[in-house]
Coordinates of C-alpha atoms and ligand atoms in Angstrom, one line a residue:
X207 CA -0.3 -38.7 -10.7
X208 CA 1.1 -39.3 -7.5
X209 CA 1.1 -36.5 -4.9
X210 CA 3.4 -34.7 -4.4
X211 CA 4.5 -34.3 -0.3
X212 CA 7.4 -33.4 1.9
X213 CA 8.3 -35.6 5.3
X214 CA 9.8 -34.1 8.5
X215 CA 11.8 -36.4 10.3
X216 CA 12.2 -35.3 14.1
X217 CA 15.7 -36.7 14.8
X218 CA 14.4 -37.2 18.6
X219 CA 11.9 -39.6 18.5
X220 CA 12.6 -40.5 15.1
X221 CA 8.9 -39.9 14.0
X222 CA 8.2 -38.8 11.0
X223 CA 5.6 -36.9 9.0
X224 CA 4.2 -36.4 5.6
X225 CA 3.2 -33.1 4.3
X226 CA 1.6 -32.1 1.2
X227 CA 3.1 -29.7 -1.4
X228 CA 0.9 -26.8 -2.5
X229 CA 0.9 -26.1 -6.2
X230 CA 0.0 -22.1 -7.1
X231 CA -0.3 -21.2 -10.9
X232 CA 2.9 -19.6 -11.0
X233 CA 5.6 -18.9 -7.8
X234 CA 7.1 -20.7 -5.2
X235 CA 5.1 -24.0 -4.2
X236 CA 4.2 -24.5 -0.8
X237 CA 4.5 -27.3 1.9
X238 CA 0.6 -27.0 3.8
X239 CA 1.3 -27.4 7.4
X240 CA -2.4 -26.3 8.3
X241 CA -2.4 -29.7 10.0
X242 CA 0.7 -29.7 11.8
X243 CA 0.2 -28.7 15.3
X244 CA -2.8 -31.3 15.3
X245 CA -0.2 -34.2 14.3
X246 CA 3.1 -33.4 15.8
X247 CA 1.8 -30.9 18.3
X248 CA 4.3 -28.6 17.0
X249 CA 4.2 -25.2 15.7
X250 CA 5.8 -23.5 12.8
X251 CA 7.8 -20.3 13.7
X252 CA 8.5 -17.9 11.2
X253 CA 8.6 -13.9 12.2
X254 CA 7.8 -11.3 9.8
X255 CA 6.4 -14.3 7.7
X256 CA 9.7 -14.6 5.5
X257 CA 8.5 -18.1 4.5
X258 CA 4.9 -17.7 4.6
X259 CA 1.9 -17.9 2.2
X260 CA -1.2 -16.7 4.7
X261 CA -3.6 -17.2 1.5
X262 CA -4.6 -18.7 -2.3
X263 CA -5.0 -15.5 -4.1
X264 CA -6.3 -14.8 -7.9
X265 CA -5.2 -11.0 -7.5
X266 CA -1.3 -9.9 -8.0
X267 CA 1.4 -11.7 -8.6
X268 CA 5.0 -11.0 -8.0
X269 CA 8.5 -12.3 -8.8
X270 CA 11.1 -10.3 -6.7
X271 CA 14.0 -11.9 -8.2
X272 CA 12.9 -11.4 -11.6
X273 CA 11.5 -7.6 -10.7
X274 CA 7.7 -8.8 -11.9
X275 CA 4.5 -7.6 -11.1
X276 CA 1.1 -8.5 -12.7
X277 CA -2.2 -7.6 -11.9
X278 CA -4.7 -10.5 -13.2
X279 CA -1.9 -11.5 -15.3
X280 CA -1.4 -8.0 -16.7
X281 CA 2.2 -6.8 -16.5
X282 CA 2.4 -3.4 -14.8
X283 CA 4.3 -2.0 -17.4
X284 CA 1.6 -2.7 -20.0
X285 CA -1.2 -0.9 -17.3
X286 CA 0.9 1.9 -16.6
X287 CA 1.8 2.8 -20.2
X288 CA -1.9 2.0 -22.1
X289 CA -4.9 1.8 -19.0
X290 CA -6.4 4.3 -16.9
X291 CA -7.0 4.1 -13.1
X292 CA -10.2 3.1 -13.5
X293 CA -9.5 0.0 -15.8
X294 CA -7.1 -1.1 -13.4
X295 CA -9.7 -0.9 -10.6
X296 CA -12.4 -2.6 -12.3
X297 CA -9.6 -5.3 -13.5
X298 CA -8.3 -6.0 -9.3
X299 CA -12.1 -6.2 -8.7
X300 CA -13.4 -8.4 -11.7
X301 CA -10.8 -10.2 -12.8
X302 CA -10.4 -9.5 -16.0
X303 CA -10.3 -6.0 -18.3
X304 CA -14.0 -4.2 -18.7
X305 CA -15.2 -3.8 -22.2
X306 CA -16.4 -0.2 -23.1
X307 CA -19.8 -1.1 -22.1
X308 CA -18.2 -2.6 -18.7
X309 CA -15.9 0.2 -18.5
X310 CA -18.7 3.0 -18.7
X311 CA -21.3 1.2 -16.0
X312 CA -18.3 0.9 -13.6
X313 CA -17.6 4.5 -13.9
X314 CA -20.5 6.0 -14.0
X315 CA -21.1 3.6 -10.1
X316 CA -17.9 4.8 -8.8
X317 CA -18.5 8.9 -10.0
X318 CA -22.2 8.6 -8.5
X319 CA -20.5 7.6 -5.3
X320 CA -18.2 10.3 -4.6
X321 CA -19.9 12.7 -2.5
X322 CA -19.8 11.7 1.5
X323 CA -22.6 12.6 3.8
X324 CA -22.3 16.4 5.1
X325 CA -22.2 15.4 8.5
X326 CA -18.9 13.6 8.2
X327 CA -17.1 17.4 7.6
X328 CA -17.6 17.7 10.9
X329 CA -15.1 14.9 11.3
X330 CA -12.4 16.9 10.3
X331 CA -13.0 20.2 12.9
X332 CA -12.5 17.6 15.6
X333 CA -8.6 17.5 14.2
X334 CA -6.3 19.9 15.3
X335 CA -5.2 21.8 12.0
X336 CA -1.5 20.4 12.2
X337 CA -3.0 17.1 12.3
X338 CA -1.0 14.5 10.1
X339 CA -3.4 14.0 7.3
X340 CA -2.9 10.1 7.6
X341 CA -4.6 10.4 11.2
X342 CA -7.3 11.9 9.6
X343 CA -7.9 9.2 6.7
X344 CA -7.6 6.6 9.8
X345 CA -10.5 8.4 11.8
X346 CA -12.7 8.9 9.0
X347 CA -12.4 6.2 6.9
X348 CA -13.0 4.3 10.3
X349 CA -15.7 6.7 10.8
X350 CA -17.9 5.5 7.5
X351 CA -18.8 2.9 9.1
X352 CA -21.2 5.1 11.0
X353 CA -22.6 6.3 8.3
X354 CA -23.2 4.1 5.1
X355 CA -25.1 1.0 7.8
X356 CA -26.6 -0.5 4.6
X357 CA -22.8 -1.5 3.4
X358 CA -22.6 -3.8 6.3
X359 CA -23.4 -7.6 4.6
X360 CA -19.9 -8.8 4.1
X361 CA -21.0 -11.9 3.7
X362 CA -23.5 -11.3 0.1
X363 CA -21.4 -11.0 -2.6
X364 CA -23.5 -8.1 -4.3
X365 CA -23.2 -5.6 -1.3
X366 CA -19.1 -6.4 -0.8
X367 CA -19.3 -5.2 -4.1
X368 CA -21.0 -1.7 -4.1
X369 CA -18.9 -1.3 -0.8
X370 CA -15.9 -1.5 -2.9
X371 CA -17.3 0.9 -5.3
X372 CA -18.2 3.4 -2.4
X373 CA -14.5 3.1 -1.1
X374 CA -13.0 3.5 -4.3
X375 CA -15.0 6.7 -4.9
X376 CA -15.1 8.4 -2.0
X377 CA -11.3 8.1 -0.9
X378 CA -10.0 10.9 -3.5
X379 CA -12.7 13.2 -1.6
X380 CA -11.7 12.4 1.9
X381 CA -7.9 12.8 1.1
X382 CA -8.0 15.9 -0.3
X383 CA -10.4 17.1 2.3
X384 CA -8.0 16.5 4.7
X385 CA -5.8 18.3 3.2
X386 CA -8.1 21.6 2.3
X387 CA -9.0 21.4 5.9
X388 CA -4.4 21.0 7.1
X389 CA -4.9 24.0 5.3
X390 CA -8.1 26.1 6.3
X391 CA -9.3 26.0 3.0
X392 CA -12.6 25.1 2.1
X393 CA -13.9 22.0 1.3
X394 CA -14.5 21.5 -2.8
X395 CA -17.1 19.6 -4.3
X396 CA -16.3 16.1 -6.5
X397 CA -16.9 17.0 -10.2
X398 CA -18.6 14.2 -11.7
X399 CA -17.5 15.6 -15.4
X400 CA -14.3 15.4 -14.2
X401 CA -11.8 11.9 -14.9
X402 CA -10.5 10.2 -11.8
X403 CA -7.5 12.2 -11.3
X404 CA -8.5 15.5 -12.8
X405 CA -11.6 15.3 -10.1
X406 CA -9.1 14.4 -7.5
X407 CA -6.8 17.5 -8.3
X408 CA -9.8 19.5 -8.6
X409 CA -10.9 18.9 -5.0
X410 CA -7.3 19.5 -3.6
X411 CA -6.5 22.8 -5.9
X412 CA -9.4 24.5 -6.7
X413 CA -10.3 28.0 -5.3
X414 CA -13.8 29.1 -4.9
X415 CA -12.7 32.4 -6.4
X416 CA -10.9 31.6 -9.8
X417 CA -11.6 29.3 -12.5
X418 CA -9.3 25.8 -12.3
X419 CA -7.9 23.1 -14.9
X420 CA -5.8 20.8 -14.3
X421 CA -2.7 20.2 -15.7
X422 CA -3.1 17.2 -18.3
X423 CA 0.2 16.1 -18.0
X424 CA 0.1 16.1 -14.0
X425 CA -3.4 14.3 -14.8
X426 CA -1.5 11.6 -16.9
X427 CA 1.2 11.4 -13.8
X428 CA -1.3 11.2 -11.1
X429 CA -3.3 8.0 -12.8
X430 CA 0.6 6.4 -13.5
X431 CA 0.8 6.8 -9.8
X432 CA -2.2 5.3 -8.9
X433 CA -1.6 2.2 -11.2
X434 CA 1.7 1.1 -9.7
X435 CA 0.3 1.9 -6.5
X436 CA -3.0 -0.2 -6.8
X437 CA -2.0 -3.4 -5.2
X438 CA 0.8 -5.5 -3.8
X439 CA 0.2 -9.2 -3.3
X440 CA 0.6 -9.6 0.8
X441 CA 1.7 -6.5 1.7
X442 CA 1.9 -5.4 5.6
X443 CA -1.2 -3.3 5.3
X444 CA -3.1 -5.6 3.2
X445 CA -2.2 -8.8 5.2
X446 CA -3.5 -6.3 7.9
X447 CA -6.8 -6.0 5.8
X448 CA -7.4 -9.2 5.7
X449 CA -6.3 -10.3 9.3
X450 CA -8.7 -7.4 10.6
X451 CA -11.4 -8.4 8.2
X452 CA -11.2 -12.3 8.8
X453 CA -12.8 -10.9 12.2
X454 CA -15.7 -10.4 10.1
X455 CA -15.4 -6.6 11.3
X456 CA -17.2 -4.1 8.5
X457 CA -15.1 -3.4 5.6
X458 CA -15.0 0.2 6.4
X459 CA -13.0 -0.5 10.1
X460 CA -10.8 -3.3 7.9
X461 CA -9.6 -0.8 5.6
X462 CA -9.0 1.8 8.3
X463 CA -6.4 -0.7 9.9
X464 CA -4.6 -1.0 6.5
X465 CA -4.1 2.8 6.1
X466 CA -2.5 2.6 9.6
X467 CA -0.4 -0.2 8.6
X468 CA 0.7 1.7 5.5
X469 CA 1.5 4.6 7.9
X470 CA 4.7 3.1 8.6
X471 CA 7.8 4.8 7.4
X472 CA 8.9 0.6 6.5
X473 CA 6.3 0.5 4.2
X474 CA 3.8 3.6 2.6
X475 CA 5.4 6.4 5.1
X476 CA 8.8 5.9 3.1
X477 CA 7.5 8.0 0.3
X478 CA 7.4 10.9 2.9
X479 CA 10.2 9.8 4.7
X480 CA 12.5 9.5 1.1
X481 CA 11.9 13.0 0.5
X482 CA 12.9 14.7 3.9
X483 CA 15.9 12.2 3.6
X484 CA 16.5 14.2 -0.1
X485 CA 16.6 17.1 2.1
X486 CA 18.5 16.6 4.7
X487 CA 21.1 15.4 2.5
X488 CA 20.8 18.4 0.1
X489 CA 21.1 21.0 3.0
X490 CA 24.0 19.3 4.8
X491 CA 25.5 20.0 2.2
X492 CA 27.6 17.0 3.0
X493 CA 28.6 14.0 -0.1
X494 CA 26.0 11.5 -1.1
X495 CA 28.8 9.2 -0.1
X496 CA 28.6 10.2 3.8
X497 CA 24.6 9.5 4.0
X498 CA 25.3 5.8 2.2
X499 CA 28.4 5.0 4.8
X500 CA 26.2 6.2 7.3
X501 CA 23.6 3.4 6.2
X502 CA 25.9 0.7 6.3
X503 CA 26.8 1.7 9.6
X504 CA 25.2 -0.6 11.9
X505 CA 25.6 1.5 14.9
X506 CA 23.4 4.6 13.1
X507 CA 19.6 3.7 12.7
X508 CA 19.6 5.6 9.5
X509 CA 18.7 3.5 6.5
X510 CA 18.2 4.9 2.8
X511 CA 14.8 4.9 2.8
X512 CA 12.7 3.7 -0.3
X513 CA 16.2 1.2 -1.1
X514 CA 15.7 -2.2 -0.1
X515 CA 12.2 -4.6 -0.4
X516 CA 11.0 -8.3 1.2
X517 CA 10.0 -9.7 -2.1
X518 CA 12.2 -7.5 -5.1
X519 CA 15.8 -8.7 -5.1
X520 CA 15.7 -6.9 -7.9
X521 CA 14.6 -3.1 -9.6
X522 CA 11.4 -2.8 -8.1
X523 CA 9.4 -2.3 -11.8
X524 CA 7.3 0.4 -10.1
X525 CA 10.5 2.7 -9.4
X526 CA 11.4 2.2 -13.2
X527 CA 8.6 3.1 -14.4
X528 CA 8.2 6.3 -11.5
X529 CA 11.7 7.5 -12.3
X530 CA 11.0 7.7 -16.0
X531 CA 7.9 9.7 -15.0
X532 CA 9.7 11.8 -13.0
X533 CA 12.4 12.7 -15.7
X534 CA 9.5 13.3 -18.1
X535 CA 7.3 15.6 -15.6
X536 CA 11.0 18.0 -14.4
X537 CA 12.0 18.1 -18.1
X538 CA 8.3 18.7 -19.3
X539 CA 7.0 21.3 -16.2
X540 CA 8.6 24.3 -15.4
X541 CA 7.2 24.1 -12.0
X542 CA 9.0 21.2 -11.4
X543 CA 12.6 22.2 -12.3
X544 CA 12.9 24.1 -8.8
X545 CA 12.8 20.3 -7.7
X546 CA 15.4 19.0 -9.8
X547 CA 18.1 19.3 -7.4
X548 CA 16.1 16.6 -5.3
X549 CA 16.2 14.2 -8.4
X550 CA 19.9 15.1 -9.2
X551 CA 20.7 14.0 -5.5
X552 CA 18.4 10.5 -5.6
X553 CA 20.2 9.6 -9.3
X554 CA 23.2 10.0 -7.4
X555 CA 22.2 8.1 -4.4
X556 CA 20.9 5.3 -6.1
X557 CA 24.0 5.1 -8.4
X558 CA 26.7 5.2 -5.5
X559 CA 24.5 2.8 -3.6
X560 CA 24.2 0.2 -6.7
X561 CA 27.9 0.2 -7.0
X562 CA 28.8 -0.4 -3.1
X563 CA 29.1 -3.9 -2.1
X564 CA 26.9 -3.6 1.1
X565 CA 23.9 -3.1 -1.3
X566 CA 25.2 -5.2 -4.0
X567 CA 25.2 -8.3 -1.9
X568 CA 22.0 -7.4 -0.3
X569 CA 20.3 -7.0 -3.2
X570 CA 18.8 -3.6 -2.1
X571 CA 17.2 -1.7 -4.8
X572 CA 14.9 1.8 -5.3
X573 CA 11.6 0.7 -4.8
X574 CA 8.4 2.1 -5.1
X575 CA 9.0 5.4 -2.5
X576 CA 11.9 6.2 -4.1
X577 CA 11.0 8.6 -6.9
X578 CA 7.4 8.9 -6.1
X579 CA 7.6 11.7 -3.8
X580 CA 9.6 14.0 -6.2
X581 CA 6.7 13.9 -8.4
X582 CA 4.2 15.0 -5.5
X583 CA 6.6 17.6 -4.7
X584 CA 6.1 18.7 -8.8
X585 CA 2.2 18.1 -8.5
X586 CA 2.4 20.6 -5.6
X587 CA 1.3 18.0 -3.2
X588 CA 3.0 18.8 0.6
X589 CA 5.1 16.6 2.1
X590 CA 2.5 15.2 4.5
X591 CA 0.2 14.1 2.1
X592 CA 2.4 11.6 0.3
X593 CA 1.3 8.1 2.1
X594 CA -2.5 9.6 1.9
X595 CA -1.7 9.4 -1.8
X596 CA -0.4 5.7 -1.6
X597 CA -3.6 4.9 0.2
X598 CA -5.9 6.3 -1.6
X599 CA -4.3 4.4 -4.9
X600 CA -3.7 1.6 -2.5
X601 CA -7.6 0.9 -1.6
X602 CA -9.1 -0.6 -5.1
X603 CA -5.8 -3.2 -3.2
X604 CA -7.0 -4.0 -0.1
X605 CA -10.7 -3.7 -0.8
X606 CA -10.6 -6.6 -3.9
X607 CA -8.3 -8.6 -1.5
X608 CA -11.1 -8.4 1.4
X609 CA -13.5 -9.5 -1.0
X610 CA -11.9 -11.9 -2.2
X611 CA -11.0 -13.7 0.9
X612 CA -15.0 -12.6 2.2
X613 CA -16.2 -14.8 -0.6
X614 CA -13.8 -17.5 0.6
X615 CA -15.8 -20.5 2.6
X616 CA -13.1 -21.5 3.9
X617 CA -12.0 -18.0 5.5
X618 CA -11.4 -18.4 9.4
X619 CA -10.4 -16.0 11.6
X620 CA -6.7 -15.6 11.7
X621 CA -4.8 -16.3 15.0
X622 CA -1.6 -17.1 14.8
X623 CA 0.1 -18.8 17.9
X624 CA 4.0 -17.8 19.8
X625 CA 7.1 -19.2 21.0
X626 CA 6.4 -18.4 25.2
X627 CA 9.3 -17.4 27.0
X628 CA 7.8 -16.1 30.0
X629 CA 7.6 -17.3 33.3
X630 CA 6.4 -20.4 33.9
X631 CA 3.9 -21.1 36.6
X632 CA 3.8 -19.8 39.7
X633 CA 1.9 -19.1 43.1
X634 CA 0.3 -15.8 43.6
X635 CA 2.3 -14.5 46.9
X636 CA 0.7 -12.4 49.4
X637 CA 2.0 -8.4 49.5
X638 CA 4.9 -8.4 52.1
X639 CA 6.0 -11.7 51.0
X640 CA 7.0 -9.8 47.3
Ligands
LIG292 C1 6.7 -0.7 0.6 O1 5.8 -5.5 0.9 C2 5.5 -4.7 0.0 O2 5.1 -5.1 -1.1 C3 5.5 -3.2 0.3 C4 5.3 -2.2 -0.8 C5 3.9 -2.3 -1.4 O3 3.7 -1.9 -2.5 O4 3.0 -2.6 -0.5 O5 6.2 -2.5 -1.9 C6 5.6 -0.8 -0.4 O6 6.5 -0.7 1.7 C7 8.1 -0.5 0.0 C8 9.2 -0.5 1.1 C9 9.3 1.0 1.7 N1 10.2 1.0 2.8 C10 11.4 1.6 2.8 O7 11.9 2.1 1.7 C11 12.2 1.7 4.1 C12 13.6 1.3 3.9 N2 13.7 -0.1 3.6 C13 13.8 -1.0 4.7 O8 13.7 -0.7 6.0 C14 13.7 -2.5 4.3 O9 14.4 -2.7 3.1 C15 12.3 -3.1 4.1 C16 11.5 -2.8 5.3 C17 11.6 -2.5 2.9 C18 12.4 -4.6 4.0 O10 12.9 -5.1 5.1 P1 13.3 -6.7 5.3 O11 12.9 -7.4 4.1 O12 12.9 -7.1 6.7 O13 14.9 -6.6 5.2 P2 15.8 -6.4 6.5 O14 15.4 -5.2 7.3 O15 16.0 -7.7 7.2 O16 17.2 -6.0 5.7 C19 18.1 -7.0 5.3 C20 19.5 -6.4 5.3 C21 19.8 -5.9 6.8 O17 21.2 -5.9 6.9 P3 21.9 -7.2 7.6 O18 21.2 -7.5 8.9 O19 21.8 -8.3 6.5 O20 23.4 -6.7 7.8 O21 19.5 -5.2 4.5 C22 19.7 -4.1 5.3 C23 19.4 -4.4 6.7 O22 20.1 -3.6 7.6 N3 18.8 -3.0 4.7 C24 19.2 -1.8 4.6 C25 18.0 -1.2 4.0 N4 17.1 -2.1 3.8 C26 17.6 -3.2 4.3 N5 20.3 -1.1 4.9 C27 20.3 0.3 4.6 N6 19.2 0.9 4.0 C28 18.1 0.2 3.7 N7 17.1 0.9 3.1

């Protein structure tokens, strides 16, 4: 079969070049201009990566303009509705979906992994209390690499692995820990009895002095949550994963650049930053109408946050499936209903904004932050803690896409190149010459 290629003509000197055409299993194909500089001495330029695949990945896949996303091939629909958290994790790691014998080694690695060493509370007394509980995740999770040494071969396969089972466990205690400590409580225990997200609630609403039990159905909402959070394809903080990791930098300081990355009110921090917007709007008192205008309005910096995606020209499927959850939590949990005005005033939102042209013809959807917060909000999870949430689902992500690209030969480290505009050269003049 003859292969297939592009050929760039430069209409300068007339030169010309062929370049082959990249073939992924499903998804846009790609022209390979890894050997273009070194031909043409030219560089590609492309900001923000609009037209760029940085990798081959097995992991996620995702069709914006359909409004698909797969994990290993499995829709996220079909996750969501029938898996648990733990299934999906073993399934971004493995490749393929544990059987019960599988499923019941994984978790009993993951739940004997859950305790961190004592020494690492300490970590947290060196925050001030009104610390942003994502600047705590960044520090410690930064910090394990100071404690857990014998996680440090990133290049045999075996030890990537257990590191991803340490991260995976140990992230549910170290984000609700920095919440019992934004809150002068005291630290609780994992329960190793205790599922994935029951343990997780546990250790964030527990009181020393009365007995606790999670609410199933919040249990049931968490590990939705966690599902349609798990991974992304080449998202801003896992491109960040694997640039910092292609340094060859431990795992542990990798994934600590990703939860900064997901910091970012235009990516993770949009959950927190959606539901202040809810707010604001709902004590202005002013019409939905006036926040959208004000959106369009290219003199305001406002945008309506958790609308709009790089990839989904199209309803994100997460923010289906979240806002169905949501409905079902408010009209299910009384605690909840004193949040319903919030929900009332994002249906409203979203359906003024899907019938105005400026979104229409951008293609600018709910995504993912959209709805998620409300159900926080409902689980009785503050404000500041919703992008700690997104990481922690987030890290089963970055973690199999580090390994993946780890166990990559051909991994180099990644160092892109720029378009100078500076000055050019110039002679270094003496002091009273300047
Ligand atoms: C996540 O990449 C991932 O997969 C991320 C994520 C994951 O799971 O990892 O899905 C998670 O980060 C979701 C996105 C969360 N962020 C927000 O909700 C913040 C609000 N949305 C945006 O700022 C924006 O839509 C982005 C950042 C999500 C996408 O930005 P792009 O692709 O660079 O698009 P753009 O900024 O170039 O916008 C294109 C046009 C612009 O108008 P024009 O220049 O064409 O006139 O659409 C406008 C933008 O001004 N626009 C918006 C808007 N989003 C885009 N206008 C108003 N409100 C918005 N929310």
């Amino acid at each position: 079969m003859t292969k297939h290629t592009v050929t760039l003509t430069d209409n300068k000197t007339g030169e010309s070049i062929e370049l082959d055409v990249l073939h992924p299993t499903q998804g846009p194909n790609a022209i390979d201009v890894t050997q273009l500089y070194k031909k043409t001495g030219m560089f590609t330029y492309d900001p923000g990566f609009m037209s760029t695949a940085s990798c081959w990945s097995d992991i996620t896949y995702l069709d914006g303009g359909k409004g698909l996303l797969e994990y290993r091939g499995y829709s996220i629909q079909q996750l969501a509705e029938q898996g648990s958290f733990m299934e999906t994790c073993y399934l971004l790691l493995n490749g393929e979906l544990p059987n019960q014998t599988e499923f019941d080694e994984f978790t009993h690695r993951v739940v004997h992994h859950t305790m961190l060493h004592e020494q690492i509370k300490r970590f947290y007394s060196g925050f001030r209390r009104d610390a942003h509980p994502m600047a705590t995740m960044v520090g410690v999770v930064g910090a394990l690499s100071a404690f857990y040494h014998e996680y440090m071969e990133i290049h045999d396969e075996k030890n990537r692995y257990e590191t991803a089972v340490l991260l995976i466990a140990k992230m549910p205690t170290i984000a609700a820990w920095s919440y019992r400590y934004a809150n002068g409580l005291p630290f609780v225990y994992p329960d190793n009895k205790l599922s994935y997200p029951d343990n997780f609630l546990h250790m964030m609403f527990s009181l020393p002095s009365e007995e606790y039990l999670a609410d199933p159905r919040m249990s049931r909402a968490l590990e939705v949550i966690l599902i349609t959070h798990a991974d992304h394809e080449q998202n801003a903080s896992t491109s960040t994963v694997r640039l910092a990791g292609s340094s060859e930098v431990n795992p542990f300081a990798a994934i600590s650049a990703g939860i900064a990355s997901l910091w970012g009110p235009a990516h993770g921090g949009a959950n927190e930053a959606v539901v202040r917007m809810l707010m604001e709007i709902r004590d202005s008192e002013k019409p939905v109408q006036h926040f959208v205008d004000k959106a369009k309005d290219k003199t305001q910096s406002f945008r309506l946050m958790g609308f709009g995606h790089r990839v989904y020209k199209n309803y994100d499927p997460r923010a289906t499936i979240i806002k169905e959850l949501c409905h079902k939590i408010l009209n299910e949990s009384e605690v909840a209903e004193e949040h319903r005005d919030l929900l009332d005033i994002a249906m409203k939102l979203e359906s003024v904004a899907l019938e105005d042209e400026y979104f229409v013809s951008r293609k600018l959807y709910p995504n993912v932050d959209f709805y998620s917060g409300i159900i926080f909000l409902s689980m009785g999870i503050p404000l500041n803690m919703f992008t700690v949430m997104f990481a922690m689902a987030r890290t089963i992500g970055w973690i199999s896409h580090w390994h993946e690209m780890m166990g990559d030969d051909k991994t180099r480290i990644a160092r892109p190149r720029q378009l100078y505009t500076g000055e050019t050269s110039r002679d270094y003049p003496p002091m009273d010459k300047r």
